[in-house]
Amino acid sequence: AAERTALSAILLEFIASWAILLVVTLRSVILSVISDFSEEGISGSEGKNALSEKLLKEMNAKLESLKEFPGIEGVYFTSFVVQ
């Protein structure tokens, strides 16, 4: 039981580390893509769709380069604030 608990703790630590790596990596990609768009460029639905498609393409390219994650199927905005 103690070995199983230790193995579970190691596995959880590995998963947490991998999740943090993915978050940091994808956040970097997202910020890079967003910086390519102007406020006017994303004000309409066409611009938001272009942003969504670009995000999807770039995030999947990054995930593919890591070869450890199956990919993202869609990008959806639940809210959209431009400051």
Tab-separated table of N, CA and C in Angstrom:
chain	number	residue	atom	x	y	z
A	1	ALA	N	0.823	-1.195	0.000
A	1	ALA	CA	0.000	0.000	0.000
A	1	ALA	C	0.869	1.263	0.000
A	2	ALA	N	1.973	1.221	0.741
A	2	ALA	CA	2.857	2.382	0.805
A	2	ALA	C	3.523	2.621	-0.558
A	3	GLU	N	3.903	1.526	-1.252
A	3	GLU	CA	4.507	1.662	-2.573
A	3	GLU	C	3.516	2.267	-3.561
A	4	ARG	N	2.267	1.821	-3.475
A	4	ARG	CA	1.219	2.335	-4.367
A	4	ARG	C	0.997	3.821	-4.116
A	5	THR	N	0.989	4.234	-2.857
A	5	THR	CA	0.808	5.635	-2.505
A	5	THR	C	1.971	6.473	-3.019
A	6	ALA	N	3.189	5.974	-2.867
A	6	ALA	CA	4.363	6.699	-3.347
A	6	ALA	C	4.343	6.813	-4.870
A	7	LEU	N	3.974	5.734	-5.542
A	7	LEU	CA	3.886	5.743	-7.004
A	7	LEU	C	2.798	6.711	-7.467
A	8	SER	N	1.673	6.731	-6.779
A	8	SER	CA	0.588	7.654	-7.108
A	8	SER	C	1.037	9.099	-6.941
A	9	ALA	N	1.794	9.375	-5.893
A	9	ALA	CA	2.282	10.732	-5.652
A	9	ALA	C	3.250	11.157	-6.750
A	10	ILE	N	4.120	10.246	-7.172
A	10	ILE	CA	5.071	10.548	-8.246
A	10	ILE	C	4.330	10.794	-9.557
A	11	LEU	N	3.353	9.962	-9.851
A	11	LEU	CA	2.564	10.117	-11.069
A	11	LEU	C	1.805	11.447	-11.070
A	12	LEU	N	1.204	11.798	-9.955
A	12	LEU	CA	0.488	13.067	-9.853
A	12	LEU	C	1.429	14.256	-10.029
A	13	GLU	N	2.623	14.160	-9.481
A	13	GLU	CA	3.606	15.228	-9.635
A	13	GLU	C	4.021	15.372	-11.098
A	14	PHE	N	4.203	14.243	-11.785
A	14	PHE	CA	4.548	14.272	-13.201
A	14	PHE	C	3.435	14.908	-14.021
A	15	ILE	N	2.200	14.510	-13.768
A	15	ILE	CA	1.052	15.060	-14.495
A	15	ILE	C	0.926	16.557	-14.243
A	16	ALA	N	1.101	16.978	-13.011
A	16	ALA	CA	1.027	18.403	-12.688
A	16	ALA	C	2.121	19.186	-13.405
A	17	SER	N	3.328	18.646	-13.442
A	17	SER	CA	4.434	19.316	-14.137
A	17	SER	C	4.148	19.428	-15.630
A	18	TRP	N	3.624	18.367	-16.215
A	18	TRP	CA	3.294	18.370	-17.637
A	18	TRP	C	2.180	19.376	-17.923
A	19	ALA	N	1.179	19.434	-17.060
A	19	ALA	CA	0.072	20.377	-17.245
A	19	ALA	C	0.584	21.819	-17.180
A	20	ILE	N	1.478	22.096	-16.249
A	20	ILE	CA	2.049	23.444	-16.139
A	20	ILE	C	2.827	23.785	-17.407
A	21	LEU	N	3.600	22.843	-17.912
A	21	LEU	CA	4.346	23.061	-19.149
A	21	LEU	C	3.392	23.389	-20.302
A	22	LEU	N	2.305	22.638	-20.423
A	22	LEU	CA	1.335	22.889	-21.488
A	22	LEU	C	0.699	24.268	-21.348
A	23	VAL	N	0.321	24.636	-20.138
A	23	VAL	CA	-0.304	25.937	-19.909
A	23	VAL	C	0.653	27.064	-20.290
A	24	VAL	N	1.883	26.980	-19.837
A	24	VAL	CA	2.869	28.019	-20.137
A	24	VAL	C	3.138	28.076	-21.641
A	25	THR	N	3.294	26.931	-22.259
A	25	THR	CA	3.565	26.864	-23.694
A	25	THR	C	2.408	27.445	-24.493
A	26	LEU	N	1.194	27.020	-24.178
A	26	LEU	CA	0.036	27.500	-24.935
A	26	LEU	C	-0.246	28.969	-24.654
A	27	ARG	N	0.003	29.416	-23.451
A	27	ARG	CA	-0.192	30.841	-23.127
A	27	ARG	C	0.735	31.691	-23.990
A	28	SER	N	1.939	31.245	-24.166
A	28	SER	CA	2.892	31.960	-25.003
A	28	SER	C	2.403	32.027	-26.452
A	29	VAL	N	1.914	30.925	-26.959
A	29	VAL	CA	1.380	30.888	-28.325
A	29	VAL	C	0.183	31.829	-28.446
A	30	ILE	N	-0.717	31.777	-27.487
A	30	ILE	CA	-1.920	32.621	-27.511
A	30	ILE	C	-1.539	34.097	-27.522
A	31	LEU	N	-0.639	34.493	-26.648
A	31	LEU	CA	-0.226	35.897	-26.595
A	31	LEU	C	0.440	36.337	-27.899
A	32	SER	N	1.227	35.469	-28.483
A	32	SER	CA	1.884	35.778	-29.750
A	32	SER	C	0.859	35.982	-30.866
A	33	VAL	N	-0.108	35.095	-30.945
A	33	VAL	CA	-1.139	35.194	-31.989
A	33	VAL	C	-1.993	36.440	-31.782
A	34	ILE	N	-2.427	36.678	-30.556
A	34	ILE	CA	-3.279	37.832	-30.280
A	34	ILE	C	-2.561	39.132	-30.633
A	35	SER	N	-1.262	39.191	-30.404
A	35	SER	CA	-0.524	40.425	-30.683
A	35	SER	C	-0.468	40.736	-32.177
A	36	ASP	N	-0.741	39.759	-33.024
A	36	ASP	CA	-0.758	39.975	-34.472
A	36	ASP	C	-2.060	40.616	-34.960
A	37	PHE	N	-3.069	40.690	-34.096
A	37	PHE	CA	-4.375	41.221	-34.476
A	37	PHE	C	-4.582	42.600	-33.860
A	38	SER	N	-5.183	43.484	-34.622
A	38	SER	CA	-5.501	44.817	-34.100
A	38	SER	C	-6.901	44.794	-33.490
A	39	GLU	N	-7.207	45.818	-32.710
A	39	GLU	CA	-8.538	45.934	-32.110
A	39	GLU	C	-9.600	45.981	-33.209
A	40	GLU	N	-9.340	46.734	-34.256
A	40	GLU	CA	-10.291	46.836	-35.364
A	40	GLU	C	-10.431	45.495	-36.095
A	41	GLY	N	-9.323	44.761	-36.154
A	41	GLY	CA	-9.319	43.491	-36.863
A	41	GLY	C	-10.142	42.399	-36.217
A	42	ILE	N	-10.434	42.548	-34.949
A	42	ILE	CA	-11.220	41.520	-34.248
A	42	ILE	C	-12.558	42.057	-33.757
A	43	SER	N	-12.955	43.226	-34.249
A	43	SER	CA	-14.195	43.814	-33.756
A	43	SER	C	-15.435	43.109	-34.289
A	44	GLY	N	-15.387	42.545	-35.480
A	44	GLY	CA	-16.544	41.854	-36.048
A	44	GLY	C	-16.423	40.350	-35.953
A	45	SER	N	-17.484	39.668	-36.349
A	45	SER	CA	-17.483	38.202	-36.268
A	45	SER	C	-16.447	37.588	-37.210
A	46	GLU	N	-16.211	38.221	-38.351
A	46	GLU	CA	-15.212	37.712	-39.287
A	46	GLU	C	-13.811	37.749	-38.664
A	47	GLY	N	-13.507	38.841	-37.964
A	47	GLY	CA	-12.216	38.963	-37.298
A	47	GLY	C	-12.056	37.971	-36.161
A	48	LYS	N	-13.128	37.768	-35.400
A	48	LYS	CA	-13.079	36.793	-34.303
A	48	LYS	C	-12.884	35.384	-34.852
A	49	ASN	N	-13.548	35.090	-35.965
A	49	ASN	CA	-13.360	33.775	-36.588
A	49	ASN	C	-11.927	33.594	-37.073
A	50	ALA	N	-11.355	34.646	-37.648
A	50	ALA	CA	-9.964	34.574	-38.107
A	50	ALA	C	-9.024	34.347	-36.926
A	51	LEU	N	-9.274	35.044	-35.823
A	51	LEU	CA	-8.466	34.862	-34.615
A	51	LEU	C	-8.602	33.438	-34.090
A	52	SER	N	-9.826	32.941	-34.030
A	52	SER	CA	-10.069	31.583	-33.551
A	52	SER	C	-9.337	30.553	-34.410
A	53	GLU	N	-9.420	30.710	-35.726
A	53	GLU	CA	-8.751	29.778	-36.632
A	53	GLU	C	-7.231	29.836	-36.491
A	54	LYS	N	-6.702	31.044	-36.360
A	54	LYS	CA	-5.249	31.206	-36.198
A	54	LYS	C	-4.781	30.596	-34.874
A	55	LEU	N	-5.546	30.832	-33.800
A	55	LEU	CA	-5.211	30.233	-32.507
A	55	LEU	C	-5.209	28.714	-32.596
A	56	LEU	N	-6.238	28.153	-33.213
A	56	LEU	CA	-6.344	26.707	-33.354
A	56	LEU	C	-5.143	26.149	-34.120
A	57	LYS	N	-4.803	26.779	-35.229
A	57	LYS	CA	-3.686	26.325	-36.061
A	57	LYS	C	-2.366	26.392	-35.301
A	58	GLU	N	-2.103	27.524	-34.660
A	58	GLU	CA	-0.819	27.717	-33.983
A	58	GLU	C	-0.680	26.849	-32.723
A	59	MET	N	-1.761	26.707	-31.959
A	59	MET	CA	-1.685	25.855	-30.764
A	59	MET	C	-1.480	24.396	-31.148
A	60	ASN	N	-2.181	23.937	-32.180
A	60	ASN	CA	-1.991	22.552	-32.612
A	60	ASN	C	-0.598	22.320	-33.176
A	61	ALA	N	-0.050	23.306	-33.868
A	61	ALA	CA	1.323	23.169	-34.371
A	61	ALA	C	2.299	23.017	-33.209
A	62	LYS	N	2.102	23.809	-32.166
A	62	LYS	CA	2.984	23.713	-30.992
A	62	LYS	C	2.806	22.364	-30.302
A	63	LEU	N	1.564	21.922	-30.129
A	63	LEU	CA	1.317	20.633	-29.476
A	63	LEU	C	1.887	19.482	-30.304
A	64	GLU	N	1.773	19.582	-31.613
A	64	GLU	CA	2.328	18.547	-32.480
A	64	GLU	C	3.848	18.470	-32.325
A	65	SER	N	4.485	19.623	-32.152
A	65	SER	CA	5.938	19.626	-31.975
A	65	SER	C	6.342	18.961	-30.658
A	66	LEU	N	5.445	18.974	-29.674
A	66	LEU	CA	5.736	18.303	-28.400
A	66	LEU	C	5.529	16.798	-28.491
A	67	LYS	N	4.746	16.342	-29.456
A	67	LYS	CA	4.489	14.925	-29.735
A	67	LYS	C	3.926	14.146	-28.546
A	68	GLU	N	3.274	14.827	-27.644
A	68	GLU	CA	2.749	14.131	-26.481
A	68	GLU	C	1.278	14.451	-26.223
A	69	PHE	N	0.679	15.211	-27.102
A	69	PHE	CA	-0.690	15.651	-26.842
A	69	PHE	C	-1.476	15.559	-28.141
A	70	PRO	N	-2.692	15.033	-28.109
A	70	PRO	CA	-3.429	14.789	-29.350
A	70	PRO	C	-3.868	16.040	-30.112
A	71	GLY	N	-4.009	17.163	-29.456
A	71	GLY	CA	-4.384	18.380	-30.156
A	71	GLY	C	-5.686	18.983	-29.664
A	72	ILE	N	-6.027	20.107	-30.253
A	72	ILE	CA	-7.217	20.867	-29.886
A	72	ILE	C	-8.172	20.836	-31.064
A	73	GLU	N	-9.440	20.609	-30.804
A	73	GLU	CA	-10.429	20.505	-31.870
A	73	GLU	C	-11.115	21.822	-32.185
A	74	GLY	N	-11.171	22.747	-31.242
A	74	GLY	CA	-11.845	24.006	-31.502
A	74	GLY	C	-11.470	25.069	-30.494
A	75	VAL	N	-11.613	26.321	-30.910
A	75	VAL	CA	-11.376	27.466	-30.029
A	75	VAL	C	-12.678	28.236	-29.957
A	76	TYR	N	-13.186	28.447	-28.747
A	76	TYR	CA	-14.452	29.134	-28.552
A	76	TYR	C	-14.259	30.262	-27.550
A	77	PHE	N	-14.894	31.386	-27.796
A	77	PHE	CA	-14.831	32.523	-26.895
A	77	PHE	C	-16.085	32.551	-26.053
A	78	THR	N	-15.931	32.532	-24.739
A	78	THR	CA	-17.086	32.654	-23.848
A	78	THR	C	-17.355	34.118	-23.510
A	79	SER	N	-16.326	34.927	-23.606
A	79	SER	CA	-16.463	36.371	-23.481
A	79	SER	C	-15.316	36.994	-24.248
A	80	PHE	N	-15.466	38.253	-24.585
A	80	PHE	CA	-14.459	38.902	-25.404
A	80	PHE	C	-14.332	40.347	-24.961
A	81	VAL	N	-13.200	40.680	-24.371
A	81	VAL	CA	-12.963	42.037	-23.870
A	81	VAL	C	-11.712	42.580	-24.529
A	82	VAL	N	-11.820	43.740	-25.131
A	82	VAL	CA	-10.668	44.417	-25.731
A	82	VAL	C	-10.399	45.654	-24.907
A	83	GLN	N	-9.158	45.790	-24.421
A	83	GLN	CA	-8.818	46.946	-23.585
A	83	GLN	C	-7.752	47.783	-24.257
